[in-house]
């Protein structure tokens, strides 16, 4: 075909690429430009396609190429009368190498490319590997092109190898990046495999890193590409133009629309009420009220969208398999850190039924104290489970010579190992309130007489039966009641009003009992607490009046045994409150809305998202497992703790009456309980009501370190207060937490405002404290501090012997008071189930992530943040020696003395297993 123009092409050779300039039109040119330059199609060595440079350019060039191939000389028509034109897609380019790191699922191995594909997803994935098309990556520039469109470059990554030393897959590709492409700010990823893959990071050799730590779904499940942003953090107002739409698109993809049942590969964060704890479809007795809403206020959980019950349309149906959580919250396939979740599931799902099969009478108590000791000396014979269960619980389940049986044998708890008789001590009973499993319930007595706020028409007289005369009889060697009140020497554990509404309900269950309780203590001159009195109460029932009795420390035999039984009831109340409130509600449950809101409203490139991420990991997974087998109707919590089937309803009551976000930071919590007052001259700015208060003293070290780290971080990214108030993502995040995640409390006046740096520092310090410090304090000591049943029973099953006894019952108590105490303790089955639960919950995983232990790439990318984190890490390292020194100081009698378990729960680091120390970054178990 003849044309009237031709192109003279001048080749300008550079070190990296060829630049082509059309100098002037020429006549009688009969060949296509593309025939002259075949290399513009790109090479075959996994380089990026030049056509992918920008959407607008891509469309023009594609059209140009089609015309060239079809009509030859018409390809030159774009030149027109132009004398010299630079072809933009042939400008100078630099090859950028890309390495993708993928974490293999636990147990998978690779030996060559074909095995990689088979391990990952089967034959189809082998084909993807052999074609060099495992992942499609598309780099995105921070800048838009001249037409306002994104600049992108695409390349397929190809499998390279498995590094057996660090257990990672490696994939590689190259990008030919034009010199005017601008800074690379994002990457879009399409997973060509048939299964989701866990991306650890994507690293370019030009200094750009994408820290992913995320699952990427298969394109077969979802055609949308995953978006990852480079490690540099941006506030919304600072977002580069080329990334603004991607930033919003990425967050929008996580919010969902509140409809449909969620699928395992999805990453949707949405809210729902706790309407899946009951199982009325299985049995009507397993129906439970919905938690969340006006009747039973409660935090929100992650929505799963399962169908509703045919029996109760307000209850969501349950499944035998773990419930849905967003894919990025599920680490079970790639992290040993979730061994705790898997172990917990195995222990409760498989071992508990084994135990139940052993006991013909599940309510039978321990006949003798030596039978309790035998749990640690000889163990319990059970039918042999399969080898898979044995491998998950190697420290608990052991094979025997008899292949039909196995033994569940427990390690001796630290309290029993150091002093087997410490549970008899009144001082140790009180010391638990300061350095035990639940050191966050004790409060100062500031008013007298002690009064109930409940309706006296329903619950009986409001005034406590603990009188001035009773108190002064116990403290007469020290001071009067008025002096003790004035000098802040009286403290109390108060479960009276909280439990009294449940007393009659629980007594109807026949297998247990309950009282409302108050425990009064006196701070002696040596800094230790002495018990003064325990008041046990039940309201009117069956036409009988309210019953109250006050027990005091005694030496006379009968009164002494009554005192021991009263202490057992109080300890059971405290154990249940600890598990349901201090542990579950205040850490696990209250934190889930923070995690949901963070993913819904803070972009992954938002600096606050990157600050909070280490404190959010694993929590939603362990919470979903708790709903499945722990806190559900008929679950282990109902079986072994005193509130029984009313356990979660009780936690809703506490949330309604007592939970306040502004009291969740340690200093505010201490002040709210009267355990401290502000004092600028005192360490940490607080003067403690009890100077030797191990939980408070060590916890404040952790809290202050957290707050200093948060202060440095926040002030770096928000140098002016107006940046806080104008940050739309930040404000949406806080609004979501207050009005949706904790929406039943949205109208409370105590919610902190979010207008200044100090406001933000206080909020994030509280969240970081709850997830790290507070959770560690109430979780990792459970086995050592709660595992010996006489030291801390989880339920008191019998009424006090002096509550309306028959003559025969009273004589039985007089003859064998020890038997009465053993019958009051948990049953054999309950005690063993408790030990299994405590053992698993108290264990650190082999790759536990501890507070301040490891930095991350996004912090390393900012020198100021890197330096602040190193300071944070250094302060935490110093705490080890400080705590060790305190535990050996003989002047600190609440943590140092013969047979005392040293208080180590706030020592930042630990080896794996049950250690009684170590502050994990997040609520991982």
mmCIF file with all atom_site columns, N, CA and C in Angstrom, residues 801-855:
data_model
loop_
_atom_site.group_PDB
_atom_site.id
_atom_site.type_symbol
_atom_site.label_atom_id
_atom_site.label_alt_id
_atom_site.label_comp_id
_atom_site.label_asym_id
_atom_site.label_entity_id
_atom_site.label_seq_id
_atom_site.pdbx_PDB_ins_code
_atom_site.Cartn_x
_atom_site.Cartn_y
_atom_site.Cartn_z
_atom_site.occupancy
_atom_site.B_iso_or_equiv
_atom_site.pdbx_formal_charge
_atom_site.auth_seq_id
_atom_site.auth_comp_id
_atom_site.auth_asym_id
_atom_site.auth_atom_id
_atom_site.pdbx_PDB_model_num
ATOM 1   N N  . UNK A 1 801 ? -23.246 -23.555 106.255 1.00 0.00 ? 801 UNK A N  1
ATOM 2   C CA . UNK A 1 801 ? -23.872 -24.511 107.186 1.00 0.00 ? 801 UNK A CA 1
ATOM 3   C C  . UNK A 1 801 ? -24.832 -23.881 108.181 1.00 0.00 ? 801 UNK A C  1
ATOM 4   N N  . UNK A 1 802 ? -24.651 -22.591 108.471 1.00 0.00 ? 802 UNK A N  1
ATOM 5   C CA . UNK A 1 802 ? -25.518 -21.954 109.468 1.00 0.00 ? 802 UNK A CA 1
ATOM 6   C C  . UNK A 1 802 ? -26.717 -21.251 108.840 1.00 0.00 ? 802 UNK A C  1
ATOM 7   N N  . UNK A 1 803 ? -26.950 -21.434 107.541 1.00 0.00 ? 803 UNK A N  1
ATOM 8   C CA . UNK A 1 803 ? -28.140 -20.858 106.913 1.00 0.00 ? 803 UNK A CA 1
ATOM 9   C C  . UNK A 1 803 ? -29.292 -21.870 106.974 1.00 0.00 ? 803 UNK A C  1
ATOM 10  N N  . UNK A 1 804 ? -30.133 -21.721 107.957 1.00 0.00 ? 804 UNK A N  1
ATOM 11  C CA . UNK A 1 804 ? -31.323 -22.562 108.121 1.00 0.00 ? 804 UNK A CA 1
ATOM 12  C C  . UNK A 1 804 ? -31.027 -24.054 107.992 1.00 0.00 ? 804 UNK A C  1
ATOM 13  N N  . UNK A 1 805 ? -30.062 -24.571 108.750 1.00 0.00 ? 805 UNK A N  1
ATOM 14  C CA . UNK A 1 805 ? -29.756 -25.999 108.612 1.00 0.00 ? 805 UNK A CA 1
ATOM 15  C C  . UNK A 1 805 ? -30.758 -26.865 109.381 1.00 0.00 ? 805 UNK A C  1
ATOM 16  N N  . UNK A 1 806 ? -30.912 -28.092 108.949 1.00 0.00 ? 806 UNK A N  1
ATOM 17  C CA . UNK A 1 806 ? -31.605 -29.080 109.776 1.00 0.00 ? 806 UNK A CA 1
ATOM 18  C C  . UNK A 1 806 ? -30.635 -29.527 110.862 1.00 0.00 ? 806 UNK A C  1
ATOM 19  N N  . UNK A 1 807 ? -31.144 -30.176 111.854 1.00 0.00 ? 807 UNK A N  1
ATOM 20  C CA . UNK A 1 807 ? -30.269 -30.673 112.915 1.00 0.00 ? 807 UNK A CA 1
ATOM 21  C C  . UNK A 1 807 ? -29.236 -31.643 112.364 1.00 0.00 ? 807 UNK A C  1
ATOM 22  N N  . UNK A 1 808 ? -29.667 -32.442 111.400 1.00 0.00 ? 808 UNK A N  1
ATOM 23  C CA . UNK A 1 808 ? -28.757 -33.428 110.821 1.00 0.00 ? 808 UNK A CA 1
ATOM 24  C C  . UNK A 1 808 ? -27.655 -32.746 110.021 1.00 0.00 ? 808 UNK A C  1
ATOM 25  N N  . UNK A 1 809 ? -28.012 -31.720 109.258 1.00 0.00 ? 809 UNK A N  1
ATOM 26  C CA . UNK A 1 809 ? -27.011 -30.995 108.462 1.00 0.00 ? 809 UNK A CA 1
ATOM 27  C C  . UNK A 1 809 ? -25.996 -30.302 109.369 1.00 0.00 ? 809 UNK A C  1
ATOM 28  N N  . UNK A 1 810 ? -26.486 -29.685 110.435 1.00 0.00 ? 810 UNK A N  1
ATOM 29  C CA . UNK A 1 810 ? -25.569 -28.998 111.340 1.00 0.00 ? 810 UNK A CA 1
ATOM 30  C C  . UNK A 1 810 ? -24.624 -29.981 112.027 1.00 0.00 ? 810 UNK A C  1
ATOM 31  N N  . UNK A 1 811 ? -25.146 -31.106 112.434 1.00 0.00 ? 811 UNK A N  1
ATOM 32  C CA . UNK A 1 811 ? -24.304 -32.093 113.105 1.00 0.00 ? 811 UNK A CA 1
ATOM 33  C C  . UNK A 1 811 ? -23.273 -32.673 112.147 1.00 0.00 ? 811 UNK A C  1
ATOM 34  N N  . UNK A 1 812 ? -23.663 -32.838 110.901 1.00 0.00 ? 812 UNK A N  1
ATOM 35  C CA . UNK A 1 812 ? -22.708 -33.321 109.900 1.00 0.00 ? 812 UNK A CA 1
ATOM 36  C C  . UNK A 1 812 ? -21.551 -32.341 109.746 1.00 0.00 ? 812 UNK A C  1
ATOM 37  N N  . UNK A 1 813 ? -21.873 -31.044 109.738 1.00 0.00 ? 813 UNK A N  1
ATOM 38  C CA . UNK A 1 813 ? -20.825 -30.026 109.665 1.00 0.00 ? 813 UNK A CA 1
ATOM 39  C C  . UNK A 1 813 ? -19.925 -30.075 110.901 1.00 0.00 ? 813 UNK A C  1
ATOM 40  N N  . UNK A 1 814 ? -20.501 -30.193 112.073 1.00 0.00 ? 814 UNK A N  1
ATOM 41  C CA . UNK A 1 814 ? -19.722 -30.232 113.312 1.00 0.00 ? 814 UNK A CA 1
ATOM 42  C C  . UNK A 1 814 ? -18.803 -31.454 113.314 1.00 0.00 ? 814 UNK A C  1
ATOM 43  N N  . UNK A 1 815 ? -19.322 -32.575 112.834 1.00 0.00 ? 815 UNK A N  1
ATOM 44  C CA . UNK A 1 815 ? -18.525 -33.803 112.861 1.00 0.00 ? 815 UNK A CA 1
ATOM 45  C C  . UNK A 1 815 ? -17.404 -33.786 111.823 1.00 0.00 ? 815 UNK A C  1
ATOM 46  N N  . UNK A 1 816 ? -17.704 -33.296 110.616 1.00 0.00 ? 816 UNK A N  1
ATOM 47  C CA . UNK A 1 816 ? -16.722 -33.353 109.522 1.00 0.00 ? 816 UNK A CA 1
ATOM 48  C C  . UNK A 1 816 ? -16.719 -32.033 108.764 1.00 0.00 ? 816 UNK A C  1
ATOM 49  N N  . UNK A 1 817 ? -16.193 -30.959 109.367 1.00 0.00 ? 817 UNK A N  1
ATOM 50  C CA . UNK A 1 817 ? -16.186 -29.661 108.676 1.00 0.00 ? 817 UNK A CA 1
ATOM 51  C C  . UNK A 1 817 ? -15.367 -29.692 107.389 1.00 0.00 ? 817 UNK A C  1
ATOM 52  N N  . UNK A 1 818 ? -14.342 -30.510 107.343 1.00 0.00 ? 818 UNK A N  1
ATOM 53  C CA . UNK A 1 818 ? -13.530 -30.621 106.124 1.00 0.00 ? 818 UNK A CA 1
ATOM 54  C C  . UNK A 1 818 ? -14.380 -31.122 104.963 1.00 0.00 ? 818 UNK A C  1
ATOM 55  N N  . UNK A 1 819 ? -15.278 -32.061 105.236 1.00 0.00 ? 819 UNK A N  1
ATOM 56  C CA . UNK A 1 819 ? -16.158 -32.567 104.187 1.00 0.00 ? 819 UNK A CA 1
ATOM 57  C C  . UNK A 1 819 ? -17.061 -31.456 103.655 1.00 0.00 ? 819 UNK A C  1
ATOM 58  N N  . UNK A 1 820 ? -17.531 -30.603 104.551 1.00 0.00 ? 820 UNK A N  1
ATOM 59  C CA . UNK A 1 820 ? -18.383 -29.494 104.129 1.00 0.00 ? 820 UNK A CA 1
ATOM 60  C C  . UNK A 1 820 ? -17.639 -28.566 103.177 1.00 0.00 ? 820 UNK A C  1
ATOM 61  N N  . UNK A 1 821 ? -16.375 -28.317 103.455 1.00 0.00 ? 821 UNK A N  1
ATOM 62  C CA . UNK A 1 821 ? -15.578 -27.443 102.593 1.00 0.00 ? 821 UNK A CA 1
ATOM 63  C C  . UNK A 1 821 ? -15.333 -28.095 101.237 1.00 0.00 ? 821 UNK A C  1
ATOM 64  N N  . UNK A 1 822 ? -15.019 -29.399 101.242 1.00 0.00 ? 822 UNK A N  1
ATOM 65  C CA . UNK A 1 822 ? -14.782 -30.102 99.981  1.00 0.00 ? 822 UNK A CA 1
ATOM 66  C C  . UNK A 1 822 ? -16.043 -30.144 99.120  1.00 0.00 ? 822 UNK A C  1
ATOM 67  N N  . UNK A 1 823 ? -17.215 -30.292 99.749  1.00 0.00 ? 823 UNK A N  1
ATOM 68  C CA . UNK A 1 823 ? -18.462 -30.292 98.995  1.00 0.00 ? 823 UNK A CA 1
ATOM 69  C C  . UNK A 1 823 ? -18.762 -28.910 98.421  1.00 0.00 ? 823 UNK A C  1
ATOM 70  N N  . UNK A 1 824 ? -18.302 -27.895 99.117  1.00 0.00 ? 824 UNK A N  1
ATOM 71  C CA . UNK A 1 824 ? -18.500 -26.519 98.644  1.00 0.00 ? 824 UNK A CA 1
ATOM 72  C C  . UNK A 1 824 ? -17.625 -26.225 97.428  1.00 0.00 ? 824 UNK A C  1
ATOM 73  N N  . UNK A 1 825 ? -16.433 -26.780 97.403  1.00 0.00 ? 825 UNK A N  1
ATOM 74  C CA . UNK A 1 825 ? -15.505 -26.571 96.289  1.00 0.00 ? 825 UNK A CA 1
ATOM 75  C C  . UNK A 1 825 ? -16.096 -27.108 94.976  1.00 0.00 ? 825 UNK A C  1
ATOM 76  N N  . UNK A 1 826 ? -15.499 -26.747 93.847  1.00 0.00 ? 826 UNK A N  1
ATOM 77  C CA . UNK A 1 826 ? -15.941 -27.317 92.570  1.00 0.00 ? 826 UNK A CA 1
ATOM 78  C C  . UNK A 1 826 ? -15.921 -28.845 92.598  1.00 0.00 ? 826 UNK A C  1
ATOM 79  N N  . UNK A 1 827 ? -16.769 -29.455 91.786  1.00 0.00 ? 827 UNK A N  1
ATOM 80  C CA . UNK A 1 827 ? -16.768 -30.909 91.656  1.00 0.00 ? 827 UNK A CA 1
ATOM 81  C C  . UNK A 1 827 ? -15.458 -31.353 91.026  1.00 0.00 ? 827 UNK A C  1
ATOM 82  N N  . UNK A 1 828 ? -15.210 -32.642 91.038  1.00 0.00 ? 828 UNK A N  1
ATOM 83  C CA . UNK A 1 828 ? -13.990 -33.157 90.422  1.00 0.00 ? 828 UNK A CA 1
ATOM 84  C C  . UNK A 1 828 ? -13.931 -32.774 88.947  1.00 0.00 ? 828 UNK A C  1
ATOM 85  N N  . UNK A 1 829 ? -15.051 -32.938 88.249  1.00 0.00 ? 829 UNK A N  1
ATOM 86  C CA . UNK A 1 829 ? -15.068 -32.606 86.823  1.00 0.00 ? 829 UNK A CA 1
ATOM 87  C C  . UNK A 1 829 ? -14.832 -31.122 86.617  1.00 0.00 ? 829 UNK A C  1
ATOM 88  N N  . UNK A 1 830 ? -15.495 -30.285 87.403  1.00 0.00 ? 830 UNK A N  1
ATOM 89  C CA . UNK A 1 830 ? -15.298 -28.841 87.270  1.00 0.00 ? 830 UNK A CA 1
ATOM 90  C C  . UNK A 1 830 ? -13.856 -28.447 87.550  1.00 0.00 ? 830 UNK A C  1
ATOM 91  N N  . UNK A 1 831 ? -13.258 -29.047 88.580  1.00 0.00 ? 831 UNK A N  1
ATOM 92  C CA . UNK A 1 831 ? -11.884 -28.716 88.927  1.00 0.00 ? 831 UNK A CA 1
ATOM 93  C C  . UNK A 1 831 ? -10.913 -29.085 87.834  1.00 0.00 ? 831 UNK A C  1
ATOM 94  N N  . UNK A 1 832 ? -11.097 -30.241 87.222  1.00 0.00 ? 832 UNK A N  1
ATOM 95  C CA . UNK A 1 832 ? -10.189 -30.674 86.159  1.00 0.00 ? 832 UNK A CA 1
ATOM 96  C C  . UNK A 1 832 ? -10.395 -29.840 84.903  1.00 0.00 ? 832 UNK A C  1
ATOM 97  N N  . UNK A 1 833 ? -11.653 -29.545 84.577  1.00 0.00 ? 833 UNK A N  1
ATOM 98  C CA . UNK A 1 833 ? -11.919 -28.676 83.435  1.00 0.00 ? 833 UNK A CA 1
ATOM 99  C C  . UNK A 1 833 ? -11.291 -27.301 83.640  1.00 0.00 ? 833 UNK A C  1
ATOM 100 N N  . UNK A 1 834 ? -11.361 -26.800 84.863  1.00 0.00 ? 834 UNK A N  1
ATOM 101 C CA . UNK A 1 834 ? -10.737 -25.515 85.179  1.00 0.00 ? 834 UNK A CA 1
ATOM 102 C C  . UNK A 1 834 ? -9.240  -25.564 84.919  1.00 0.00 ? 834 UNK A C  1
ATOM 103 N N  . UNK A 1 835 ? -8.591  -26.642 85.342  1.00 0.00 ? 835 UNK A N  1
ATOM 104 C CA . UNK A 1 835 ? -7.155  -26.755 85.147  1.00 0.00 ? 835 UNK A CA 1
ATOM 105 C C  . UNK A 1 835 ? -6.786  -26.820 83.671  1.00 0.00 ? 835 UNK A C  1
ATOM 106 N N  . UNK A 1 836 ? -7.571  -27.547 82.879  1.00 0.00 ? 836 UNK A N  1
ATOM 107 C CA . UNK A 1 836 ? -7.324  -27.602 81.436  1.00 0.00 ? 836 UNK A CA 1
ATOM 108 C C  . UNK A 1 836 ? -7.440  -26.205 80.838  1.00 0.00 ? 836 UNK A C  1
ATOM 109 N N  . UNK A 1 837 ? -8.505  -25.498 81.199  1.00 0.00 ? 837 UNK A N  1
ATOM 110 C CA . UNK A 1 837 ? -8.712  -24.149 80.676  1.00 0.00 ? 837 UNK A CA 1
ATOM 111 C C  . UNK A 1 837 ? -7.589  -23.212 81.098  1.00 0.00 ? 837 UNK A C  1
ATOM 112 N N  . UNK A 1 838 ? -7.261  -23.198 82.367  1.00 0.00 ? 838 UNK A N  1
ATOM 113 C CA . UNK A 1 838 ? -6.219  -22.299 82.861  1.00 0.00 ? 838 UNK A CA 1
ATOM 114 C C  . UNK A 1 838 ? -4.856  -22.604 82.230  1.00 0.00 ? 838 UNK A C  1
ATOM 115 N N  . UNK A 1 839 ? -4.558  -23.885 82.046  1.00 0.00 ? 839 UNK A N  1
ATOM 116 C CA . UNK A 1 839 ? -3.274  -24.251 81.454  1.00 0.00 ? 839 UNK A CA 1
ATOM 117 C C  . UNK A 1 839 ? -3.140  -23.675 80.047  1.00 0.00 ? 839 UNK A C  1
ATOM 118 N N  . UNK A 1 840 ? -4.191  -23.808 79.253  1.00 0.00 ? 840 UNK A N  1
ATOM 119 C CA . UNK A 1 840 ? -4.134  -23.326 77.872  1.00 0.00 ? 840 UNK A CA 1
ATOM 120 C C  . UNK A 1 840 ? -4.113  -21.803 77.831  1.00 0.00 ? 840 UNK A C  1
ATOM 121 N N  . UNK A 1 841 ? -4.967  -21.154 78.629  1.00 0.00 ? 841 UNK A N  1
ATOM 122 C CA . UNK A 1 841 ? -5.046  -19.696 78.595  1.00 0.00 ? 841 UNK A CA 1
ATOM 123 C C  . UNK A 1 841 ? -3.780  -19.028 79.102  1.00 0.00 ? 841 UNK A C  1
ATOM 124 N N  . UNK A 1 842 ? -3.053  -19.701 79.979  1.00 0.00 ? 842 UNK A N  1
ATOM 125 C CA . UNK A 1 842 ? -1.860  -19.090 80.580  1.00 0.00 ? 842 UNK A CA 1
ATOM 126 C C  . UNK A 1 842 ? -0.603  -19.273 79.744  1.00 0.00 ? 842 UNK A C  1
ATOM 127 N N  . UNK A 1 843 ? -0.695  -19.978 78.635  1.00 0.00 ? 843 UNK A N  1
ATOM 128 C CA . UNK A 1 843 ? 0.499   -20.337 77.864  1.00 0.00 ? 843 UNK A CA 1
ATOM 129 C C  . UNK A 1 843 ? 0.840   -19.286 76.816  1.00 0.00 ? 843 UNK A C  1
ATOM 130 N N  . UNK A 1 844 ? 2.124   -18.946 76.758  1.00 0.00 ? 844 UNK A N  1
ATOM 131 C CA . UNK A 1 844 ? 2.642   -18.112 75.671  1.00 0.00 ? 844 UNK A CA 1
ATOM 132 C C  . UNK A 1 844 ? 3.014   -19.000 74.495  1.00 0.00 ? 844 UNK A C  1
ATOM 133 N N  . UNK A 1 845 ? 2.757   -18.517 73.293  1.00 0.00 ? 845 UNK A N  1
ATOM 134 C CA . UNK A 1 845 ? 3.100   -19.268 72.095  1.00 0.00 ? 845 UNK A CA 1
ATOM 135 C C  . UNK A 1 845 ? 4.601   -19.182 71.824  1.00 0.00 ? 845 UNK A C  1
ATOM 136 N N  . UNK A 1 846 ? 5.125   -20.092 71.013  1.00 0.00 ? 846 UNK A N  1
ATOM 137 C CA . UNK A 1 846 ? 6.563   -20.058 70.701  1.00 0.00 ? 846 UNK A CA 1
ATOM 138 C C  . UNK A 1 846 ? 6.995   -18.773 70.006  1.00 0.00 ? 846 UNK A C  1
ATOM 139 N N  . UNK A 1 847 ? 6.100   -18.158 69.232  1.00 0.00 ? 847 UNK A N  1
ATOM 140 C CA . UNK A 1 847 ? 6.475   -16.905 68.565  1.00 0.00 ? 847 UNK A CA 1
ATOM 141 C C  . UNK A 1 847 ? 5.583   -15.751 69.028  1.00 0.00 ? 847 UNK A C  1
ATOM 142 N N  . UNK A 1 848 ? 5.338   -15.719 70.320  1.00 0.00 ? 848 UNK A N  1
ATOM 143 C CA . UNK A 1 848 ? 4.561   -14.623 70.923  1.00 0.00 ? 848 UNK A CA 1
ATOM 144 C C  . UNK A 1 848 ? 5.193   -13.282 70.563  1.00 0.00 ? 848 UNK A C  1
ATOM 145 N N  . UNK A 1 849 ? 4.367   -12.294 70.308  1.00 0.00 ? 849 UNK A N  1
ATOM 146 C CA . UNK A 1 849 ? 4.842   -10.948 69.993  1.00 0.00 ? 849 UNK A CA 1
ATOM 147 C C  . UNK A 1 849 ? 4.669   -10.077 71.233  1.00 0.00 ? 849 UNK A C  1
ATOM 148 N N  . UNK A 1 850 ? 5.779   -9.708  71.833  1.00 0.00 ? 850 UNK A N  1
ATOM 149 C CA . UNK A 1 850 ? 5.742   -8.991  73.108  1.00 0.00 ? 850 UNK A CA 1
ATOM 150 C C  . UNK A 1 850 ? 5.827   -7.484  72.891  1.00 0.00 ? 850 UNK A C  1
ATOM 151 N N  . UNK A 1 851 ? 5.317   -6.758  73.860  1.00 0.00 ? 851 UNK A N  1
ATOM 152 C CA . UNK A 1 851 ? 5.268   -5.307  73.764  1.00 0.00 ? 851 UNK A CA 1
ATOM 153 C C  . UNK A 1 851 ? 6.682   -4.732  73.618  1.00 0.00 ? 851 UNK A C  1
ATOM 154 N N  . UNK A 1 852 ? 6.840   -3.886  72.629  1.00 0.00 ? 852 UNK A N  1
ATOM 155 C CA . UNK A 1 852 ? 8.130   -3.247  72.400  1.00 0.00 ? 852 UNK A CA 1
ATOM 156 C C  . UNK A 1 852 ? 9.217   -4.194  71.958  1.00 0.00 ? 852 UNK A C  1
ATOM 157 N N  . UNK A 1 853 ? 8.858   -5.424  71.622  1.00 0.00 ? 853 UNK A N  1
ATOM 158 C CA . UNK A 1 853 ? 9.880   -6.410  71.277  1.00 0.00 ? 853 UNK A CA 1
ATOM 159 C C  . UNK A 1 853 ? 10.460  -6.214  69.896  1.00 0.00 ? 853 UNK A C  1
ATOM 160 N N  . UNK A 1 854 ? 9.598   -6.040  68.917  1.00 0.00 ? 854 UNK A N  1
ATOM 161 C CA . UNK A 1 854 ? 10.046  -5.911  67.535  1.00 0.00 ? 854 UNK A CA 1
ATOM 162 C C  . UNK A 1 854 ? 9.428   -4.681  66.898  1.00 0.00 ? 854 UNK A C  1
ATOM 163 N N  . UNK A 1 855 ? 10.238  -3.961  66.160  1.00 0.00 ? 855 UNK A N  1
ATOM 164 C CA . UNK A 1 855 ? 9.726   -2.837  65.391  1.00 0.00 ? 855 UNK A CA 1
ATOM 165 C C  . UNK A 1 855 ? 9.091   -3.377  64.119  1.00 0.00 ? 855 UNK A C  1
#
